[in-house]
CSV table of C-alpha atoms in Angstrom, one decimal:
chain,number,residue,atom,x,y,z
A,1,MET,CA,0.3,0.2,0.0
A,2,LYS,CA,1.2,3.3,-1.1
A,3,PHE,CA,0.3,6.2,1.7
A,4,GLN,CA,1.0,9.6,0.4
A,5,GLN,CA,2.4,12.5,2.7
A,6,ASN,CA,1.8,15.7,2.5
A,7,VAL,CA,-0.9,16.0,0.8
A,8,ASP,CA,-2.7,19.5,-0.9
A,9,LEU,CA,-6.3,18.8,-0.5
A,10,GLN,CA,-7.1,21.9,-2.2
A,11,SER,CA,-9.0,20.1,-5.5
A,12,LEU,CA,-10.5,17.6,-3.5
A,13,ASN,CA,-12.7,20.0,-1.4
A,14,THR,CA,-15.4,22.0,-3.3
A,15,MET,CA,-15.5,24.8,-1.3
A,16,ALA,CA,-11.6,24.8,-2.1
A,17,VAL,CA,-9.8,25.9,0.9
A,18,PRO,CA,-6.3,25.3,1.2
A,19,SER,CA,-5.6,21.9,3.3
A,20,VAL,CA,-2.4,19.4,3.5
A,21,ALA,CA,-2.9,16.0,4.9
A,22,ARG,CA,0.0,14.2,6.5
A,23,TYR,CA,-0.6,11.0,5.1
A,24,PHE,CA,-3.6,10.6,1.8
A,25,PHE,CA,-4.8,7.1,0.8
A,26,ILE,CA,-7.6,6.2,-1.9
A,27,ALA,CA,-9.5,3.0,-0.4
A,28,GLN,CA,-10.9,1.1,-3.6
A,29,THR,CA,-11.6,-2.3,-1.5
A,30,LEU,CA,-12.4,-3.3,1.7
A,31,GLU,CA,-10.0,-4.9,2.5
A,32,ASP,CA,-7.6,-1.5,1.1
A,33,ILE,CA,-10.0,0.6,4.4
A,34,ARG,CA,-9.0,-2.2,6.6
A,35,LEU,CA,-5.6,-1.9,6.5
A,36,ALA,CA,-5.4,2.0,6.0
A,37,LEU,CA,-6.8,1.8,9.5
A,38,ALA,CA,-4.3,-0.6,10.6
A,39,PHE,CA,-1.1,1.4,9.2
A,40,ALA,CA,-3.5,4.7,11.0
A,41,SER,CA,-3.5,2.8,14.6
A,42,LYS,CA,0.2,1.5,14.6
A,43,GLU,CA,1.4,5.1,13.5
A,44,LYS,CA,-1.4,6.2,15.9
A,45,LEU,CA,-2.7,8.9,13.6
A,46,SER,CA,-5.9,10.5,13.4
A,47,VAL,CA,-9.0,9.5,10.4
A,48,PHE,CA,-10.3,11.3,8.4
A,49,VAL,CA,-12.6,10.3,6.0
A,50,LEU,CA,-13.0,12.4,2.8
A,51,GLY,CA,-15.3,11.8,-0.1
A,52,GLY,CA,-16.4,13.9,-2.5
A,53,GLY,CA,-15.6,17.4,-0.2
A,54,SER,CA,-18.7,18.7,-1.3
A,55,ASN,CA,-20.2,19.4,2.3
A,56,SER,CA,-16.5,19.9,3.9
A,57,LEU,CA,-14.8,22.7,5.6
A,58,LEU,CA,-11.5,21.9,6.1
A,59,PRO,CA,-8.8,23.0,8.5
A,60,GLU,CA,-5.0,24.4,6.9
A,61,LYS,CA,-3.8,20.6,8.6
A,62,LEU,CA,-4.8,18.2,8.7
A,63,ASP,CA,-2.1,16.1,11.6
A,64,GLY,CA,-3.2,12.4,10.6
A,65,LEU,CA,-4.6,10.2,8.0
A,66,VAL,CA,-7.0,10.7,5.3
A,67,ILE,CA,-9.2,8.0,4.1
A,68,GLN,CA,-11.2,8.6,0.7
A,69,PRO,CA,-13.0,5.8,-0.1
A,70,LEU,CA,-13.6,5.3,-4.0
A,71,LEU,CA,-15.6,1.7,-3.7
A,72,LYS,CA,-16.9,1.5,-7.5
A,73,GLY,CA,-20.0,-0.6,-8.5
A,74,VAL,CA,-23.7,0.2,-9.4
A,75,GLU,CA,-26.4,-3.4,-9.1
A,76,CYS,CA,-29.6,-4.1,-9.2
A,77,ILE,CA,-30.3,-6.7,-6.5
A,78,GLU,CA,-33.5,-7.4,-6.3
A,79,ASN,CA,-36.6,-6.6,-8.6
A,80,SER,CA,-40.4,-6.9,-7.3
A,81,ALA,CA,-43.6,-5.7,-9.8
A,82,GLU,CA,-43.2,-2.0,-8.0
A,83,SER,CA,-39.8,-1.8,-6.9
A,84,SER,CA,-36.6,-2.5,-7.7
A,85,TRP,CA,-34.0,-2.3,-5.4
A,86,VAL,CA,-30.3,-1.3,-6.4
A,87,ARG,CA,-27.0,-1.0,-4.5
A,88,ALA,CA,-24.1,1.3,-5.1
A,89,GLY,CA,-20.5,1.6,-4.1
A,90,ALA,CA,-20.0,4.5,-1.9
A,91,GLY,CA,-17.4,6.0,-3.9
A,92,GLU,CA,-19.7,6.9,-6.6
A,93,ASN,CA,-20.8,9.6,-8.0
A,94,TRP,CA,-24.0,10.9,-6.9
A,95,HIS,CA,-25.2,12.8,-10.0
A,96,ASP,CA,-24.3,9.8,-12.4
A,97,PHE,CA,-25.9,7.2,-10.1
A,98,VAL,CA,-29.3,9.2,-10.2
A,99,MET,CA,-28.4,9.4,-14.1
A,100,HIS,CA,-27.8,6.0,-14.5
A,101,CYS,CA,-31.3,4.4,-12.4
A,102,LEU,CA,-33.2,6.9,-14.7
A,103,SER,CA,-31.9,5.6,-18.1
A,104,ALA,CA,-32.6,2.2,-16.2
A,105,GLN,CA,-36.4,3.2,-15.2
A,106,TYR,CA,-36.0,3.1,-12.0
A,107,TYR,CA,-37.6,6.1,-10.6
A,108,GLY,CA,-37.3,8.1,-7.3
A,109,LEU,CA,-34.1,9.6,-7.2
A,110,GLU,CA,-34.7,12.3,-10.3
A,111,ASN,CA,-35.3,14.8,-7.5
A,112,LEU,CA,-32.0,14.3,-6.0
A,113,ALA,CA,-30.6,15.5,-9.8
A,114,TYR,CA,-27.3,17.5,-9.9
A,115,ILE,CA,-26.3,17.5,-6.2
A,116,PRO,CA,-22.6,16.9,-5.5
A,117,GLY,CA,-20.3,14.4,-4.1
A,118,LEU,CA,-20.4,10.5,-3.3
A,119,VAL,CA,-22.9,8.3,-3.1
A,120,GLY,CA,-21.7,7.1,0.2
A,121,ALA,CA,-22.0,10.2,1.8
A,122,ALA,CA,-25.6,11.3,1.0
A,123,PRO,CA,-26.9,8.7,3.4
A,124,ILE,CA,-24.6,10.9,6.2
A,125,GLN,CA,-26.5,14.4,5.7
A,126,ASN,CA,-29.4,12.7,4.5
A,127,ILE,CA,-29.8,14.9,1.6
A,128,GLY,CA,-32.5,15.9,-0.1
A,129,ALA,CA,-34.0,19.1,-3.2
A,130,TYR,CA,-37.1,19.7,-4.5
A,131,GLY,CA,-39.7,17.9,-2.3
A,132,VAL,CA,-37.5,14.5,-1.9
A,133,GLU,CA,-35.1,13.4,0.8
A,134,LEU,CA,-32.9,10.4,0.5
A,135,LYS,CA,-34.8,9.0,3.3
A,136,ASP,CA,-37.6,9.0,1.2
A,137,VAL,CA,-36.1,5.8,-0.7
A,138,PHE,CA,-33.7,4.6,1.0
A,139,HIS,CA,-33.5,0.6,2.2
A,140,SER,CA,-29.9,-0.2,3.7
A,141,LEU,CA,-26.4,0.1,3.5
A,142,GLU,CA,-23.2,-1.6,4.7
A,143,ALA,CA,-20.9,0.2,6.7
A,144,MET,CA,-17.4,-1.2,8.5
A,145,ASP,CA,-17.1,-0.1,12.4
A,146,ARG,CA,-13.4,1.9,12.9
A,147,ALA,CA,-12.5,0.1,15.8
A,148,THR,CA,-12.6,-3.2,14.7
A,149,GLY,CA,-12.9,-3.3,11.1
A,150,GLU,CA,-16.1,-5.4,11.4
A,151,MET,CA,-19.4,-4.7,8.6
A,152,GLN,CA,-22.1,-3.6,10.0
A,153,THR,CA,-25.8,-3.3,8.3
A,154,PHE,CA,-28.4,-0.5,8.7
A,155,ASN,CA,-31.8,-0.7,8.2
A,156,PHE,CA,-34.2,2.6,7.9
A,157,SER,CA,-34.5,2.9,11.5
A,158,ASP,CA,-30.8,2.4,12.8
A,159,CYS,CA,-29.8,5.4,10.9
A,160,GLU,CA,-32.0,7.7,12.7
A,161,PHE,CA,-32.3,10.2,9.8
A,162,ALA,CA,-34.1,13.7,10.7
A,163,TYR,CA,-33.5,16.8,8.7
A,164,ARG,CA,-30.0,16.8,6.3
A,165,GLU,CA,-29.3,14.8,9.8
A,166,SER,CA,-28.5,11.2,10.5
A,167,VAL,CA,-26.9,9.0,13.0
A,168,PHE,CA,-24.2,9.0,11.4
A,169,LYS,CA,-23.9,13.0,12.0
A,170,ASN,CA,-24.5,12.1,15.8
A,171,ARG,CA,-24.4,9.5,18.3
A,172,LEU,CA,-21.8,7.9,15.3
A,173,LYS,CA,-19.7,10.2,14.3
A,174,ASP,CA,-16.5,9.6,13.2
A,175,ARG,CA,-17.0,6.0,14.2
A,176,MET,CA,-18.5,4.0,10.9
A,177,ILE,CA,-17.1,4.2,7.0
A,178,ILE,CA,-19.7,3.5,4.6
A,179,ALA,CA,-19.3,1.3,2.4
A,180,SER,CA,-22.1,1.0,0.2
A,181,VAL,CA,-25.9,2.1,0.0
A,182,THR,CA,-28.8,0.0,-1.3
A,183,PHE,CA,-31.8,2.2,-2.3
A,184,ARG,CA,-35.8,1.1,-3.4
A,185,LEU,CA,-36.7,2.8,-6.3
A,186,GLN,CA,-39.9,2.5,-8.1
A,187,ARG,CA,-41.2,0.1,-11.9
A,188,GLN,CA,-43.6,2.7,-12.3
A,189,ALA,CA,-43.2,6.4,-13.5
A,190,ALA,CA,-44.5,9.0,-10.6
A,191,CYS,CA,-43.1,12.9,-10.5
A,192,ASN,CA,-43.3,14.5,-7.3
A,193,LEU,CA,-44.0,17.9,-7.6
A,194,SER,CA,-45.1,19.0,-4.4
A,195,TYR,CA,-42.1,21.8,-4.4
A,196,PRO,CA,-43.8,24.9,-6.2
A,197,ALA,CA,-41.1,26.4,-7.9
A,198,LEU,CA,-40.4,22.6,-9.4
A,199,ALA,CA,-44.3,22.1,-10.5
A,200,SER,CA,-44.3,26.1,-12.2
A,201,ALA,CA,-41.3,24.5,-14.4
A,202,LEU,CA,-43.2,21.9,-15.4
A,203,GLU,CA,-46.5,23.2,-15.8
A,204,ARG,CA,-45.8,23.9,-19.2
A,205,GLU,CA,-44.5,20.9,-20.6
A,206,ALA,CA,-47.1,20.3,-23.5
A,207,ASP,CA,-46.6,16.7,-23.8
A,208,GLY,CA,-46.7,15.8,-20.0
A,209,LYS,CA,-44.6,15.2,-17.5
A,210,ASN,CA,-42.7,12.4,-16.2
A,211,PRO,CA,-38.9,11.4,-14.4
A,212,GLU,CA,-37.1,12.7,-17.2
A,213,LYS,CA,-38.5,16.0,-17.8
A,214,VAL,CA,-38.5,16.3,-13.7
A,215,ALA,CA,-34.8,15.8,-14.0
A,216,GLU,CA,-33.9,17.8,-16.4
A,217,ALA,CA,-36.2,20.8,-15.0
A,218,VAL,CA,-34.2,20.0,-11.8
A,219,ILE,CA,-30.6,20.3,-13.5
A,220,LYS,CA,-31.8,23.8,-15.2
A,221,LEU,CA,-33.1,24.6,-12.0
A,222,ARG,CA,-29.9,23.9,-9.9
A,223,GLN,CA,-27.8,25.7,-12.8
A,224,ARG,CA,-29.7,28.4,-12.8
A,225,LYS,CA,-29.5,29.1,-8.7
A,226,LEU,CA,-26.2,27.4,-7.8
A,227,PRO,CA,-22.4,28.3,-9.2
A,228,ASP,CA,-20.4,25.9,-10.1
A,229,PRO,CA,-17.5,24.8,-7.9
A,230,GLU,CA,-14.9,24.6,-10.5
A,231,TYR,CA,-15.5,27.6,-11.2
A,232,ILE,CA,-16.7,29.4,-8.2
A,233,PRO,CA,-15.9,27.5,-4.7
A,234,ASN,CA,-19.1,26.8,-2.8
A,235,ALA,CA,-20.2,23.9,-0.5
A,236,GLY,CA,-24.1,24.5,-1.7
A,237,SER,CA,-26.8,25.2,0.5
A,238,PHE,CA,-24.7,26.8,4.2
A,239,PHE,CA,-27.6,26.9,6.1
A,240,LYS,CA,-30.5,24.6,7.2
A,241,ASN,CA,-33.7,25.7,6.5
A,242,PRO,CA,-34.5,26.8,10.1
A,243,VAL,CA,-37.7,24.7,11.4
A,244,ILE,CA,-39.9,27.2,13.7
A,245,THR,CA,-42.9,27.4,16.0
A,246,GLU,CA,-46.4,27.6,13.6
A,247,ALA,CA,-47.5,30.5,16.2
A,248,LYS,CA,-43.8,32.3,15.9
A,249,ALA,CA,-44.1,31.3,12.1
A,250,SER,CA,-47.2,33.5,11.5
A,251,ALA,CA,-45.6,36.3,13.6
A,252,LEU,CA,-42.6,36.4,11.0
A,253,LYS,CA,-45.5,36.6,8.4
A,254,LEU,CA,-47.2,39.2,9.9
A,255,ALA,CA,-44.1,41.5,10.0
A,256,HIS,CA,-42.9,40.2,6.5
A,257,PRO,CA,-45.9,39.5,4.1
A,258,LYS,CA,-43.5,38.2,1.7
A,259,ALA,CA,-41.4,35.7,3.9
A,260,VAL,CA,-40.8,32.4,1.9
A,261,ILE,CA,-42.3,29.1,4.2
A,262,PHE,CA,-43.1,25.8,4.1
A,263,ASP,CA,-45.1,23.4,5.9
A,264,VAL,CA,-43.7,20.7,8.9
A,265,ASP,CA,-46.3,19.2,10.8
A,266,GLY,CA,-49.3,20.2,12.7
A,267,SER,CA,-47.0,22.5,15.2
A,268,HIS,CA,-43.8,23.7,13.3
A,269,LYS,CA,-43.5,25.0,9.7
A,270,LYS,CA,-40.0,25.5,7.9
A,271,VAL,CA,-38.6,29.2,7.2
A,272,ALA,CA,-36.5,29.3,3.8
A,273,ALA,CA,-33.0,30.3,5.0
A,274,GLY,CA,-32.1,32.1,2.0
A,275,TRP,CA,-34.7,34.0,2.6
A,276,LEU,CA,-33.4,35.7,6.0
A,277,ILE,CA,-30.6,36.0,4.8
A,278,ASP,CA,-31.4,37.4,1.2
A,279,ALA,CA,-34.3,40.0,3.6
A,280,ALA,CA,-31.2,41.5,5.9
A,281,GLY,CA,-29.3,42.4,3.0
A,282,TRP,CA,-26.7,40.0,2.4
A,283,LYS,CA,-27.2,38.7,-1.0
A,284,GLY,CA,-23.9,39.1,-2.8
A,285,ARG,CA,-21.9,41.0,-0.4
A,286,GLU,CA,-19.0,40.1,0.5
A,287,ALA,CA,-16.9,40.1,3.9
A,288,PHE,CA,-13.7,38.6,5.1
A,289,GLN,CA,-12.6,37.9,1.4
A,290,VAL,CA,-15.9,35.4,1.0
A,291,ARG,CA,-19.3,36.1,-1.3
A,292,VAL,CA,-22.8,35.6,-0.7
A,293,HIS,CA,-24.1,34.3,-4.2
A,294,ASP,CA,-25.9,36.9,-5.7
A,295,GLN,CA,-28.4,33.9,-7.5
A,296,GLN,CA,-28.6,32.7,-4.1
A,297,ALA,CA,-28.0,34.3,-0.7
A,298,LEU,CA,-28.2,30.9,0.8
A,299,VAL,CA,-24.3,29.6,-0.7
A,300,LEU,CA,-21.4,31.2,0.5
A,301,THR,CA,-18.5,31.3,-2.1
A,302,ASN,CA,-14.9,31.3,-2.1
A,303,PRO,CA,-13.8,33.0,-5.2
A,304,ASN,CA,-10.2,33.8,-3.5
A,305,ARG,CA,-9.7,30.9,-1.9
A,306,VAL,CA,-9.1,31.3,1.6
A,307,SER,CA,-9.0,29.3,4.2
A,308,ARG,CA,-12.3,27.9,6.1
A,309,HIS,CA,-11.2,30.4,9.4
A,310,HIS,CA,-12.8,33.5,7.0
A,311,ILE,CA,-15.9,31.3,5.6
A,312,LEU,CA,-16.1,30.7,9.1
A,313,THR,CA,-16.4,34.1,9.8
A,314,LEU,CA,-18.7,35.3,7.5
A,315,ALA,CA,-21.4,32.5,8.1
A,316,ASP,CA,-20.8,33.6,12.1
A,317,ALA,CA,-21.7,37.9,11.2
A,318,ILE,CA,-24.7,36.2,9.0
A,319,ARG,CA,-25.9,33.8,11.6
A,320,LYS,CA,-25.5,36.7,14.4
A,321,ASP,CA,-27.7,39.3,12.7
A,322,ILE,CA,-30.3,37.0,11.5
A,323,GLU,CA,-30.7,36.0,15.2
A,324,GLN,CA,-30.8,39.6,15.6
A,325,ARG,CA,-33.4,41.1,13.0
A,326,PHE,CA,-36.0,37.6,13.3
A,327,GLY,CA,-35.0,36.0,16.4
A,328,ILE,CA,-34.6,32.8,14.1
A,329,THR,CA,-30.8,30.8,14.1
A,330,LEU,CA,-29.6,29.3,11.6
A,331,GLU,CA,-28.1,26.1,12.0
A,332,ARG,CA,-24.7,25.2,9.4
A,333,GLU,CA,-24.7,22.3,6.8
A,334,PRO,CA,-21.1,21.4,5.9
A,335,GLY,CA,-19.2,19.4,8.8
A,336,LEU,CA,-16.4,20.5,9.7
A,337,PHE,CA,-13.4,18.2,10.2
A,338,SER,CA,-11.1,17.8,13.3
A,339,GLU,CA,-14.0,18.9,15.3
């Protein structure tokens, strides 16, 4: 096995923050991961797992071993009259996987098209977009215990999914390495148009609405609103949409009639964090060498490729301003390595 030393990770995270790993290793098999973990244990190194780097803020130095699990493979493992169970390796590109399933007529992922990152990271964040969350199509996953090297199967209830949350971000944080994910997808086309912007984008489709059209519309919406990390470094949505009580939402709507608010349940509402940031005047502003995107206020961009300290300083300034103006606390989406 070849462990690279003093590896520059700037090109391996979509926020393009400068970061150097003391050791770096690409794992292509389960045995690779076990050998890497054994090396880290022998050398008494901290272990960090880096996927596609699309939802992570790296420090300037990672004094340990960074493992990038690039386990590949996509296969349909079971079919019924209504469903297909499709398993994908953790190292598969998420968008490519979505489009593969669509072309194979496995439906349910189309609303999640064009999200950057790898399959293995998707359950950790319980990624979601345009009315669909990963948990809606999730069946199970296989993960390796970092301490023992043993494989474990996690079913839906084991993952403790919530809005942009899972057991892997909380109780089992830094304890498991996801190897593969299995999805239960539909064999009959059915479009989820519960998200208003998506429904609006498709309302003029004369030849009908189908999953292919949904994916096409989602891609166009994301391309229009979100910058391409290849040209403008970013980590996508930087803040979660805050969930507040119905009473607080009513008060907010009374004071700000244009506030963008969604139903959650009978007693809670979800406020669009992008609207809050825009209403506070941050959209398009630059501070601490970091910029709020001028098309989507929910996105912080790093055009100067500065360290995460600058990014977090701007994020903290925005968070404090929103709390002071609206009495609502924003939570960051990207994770912090070594936090």
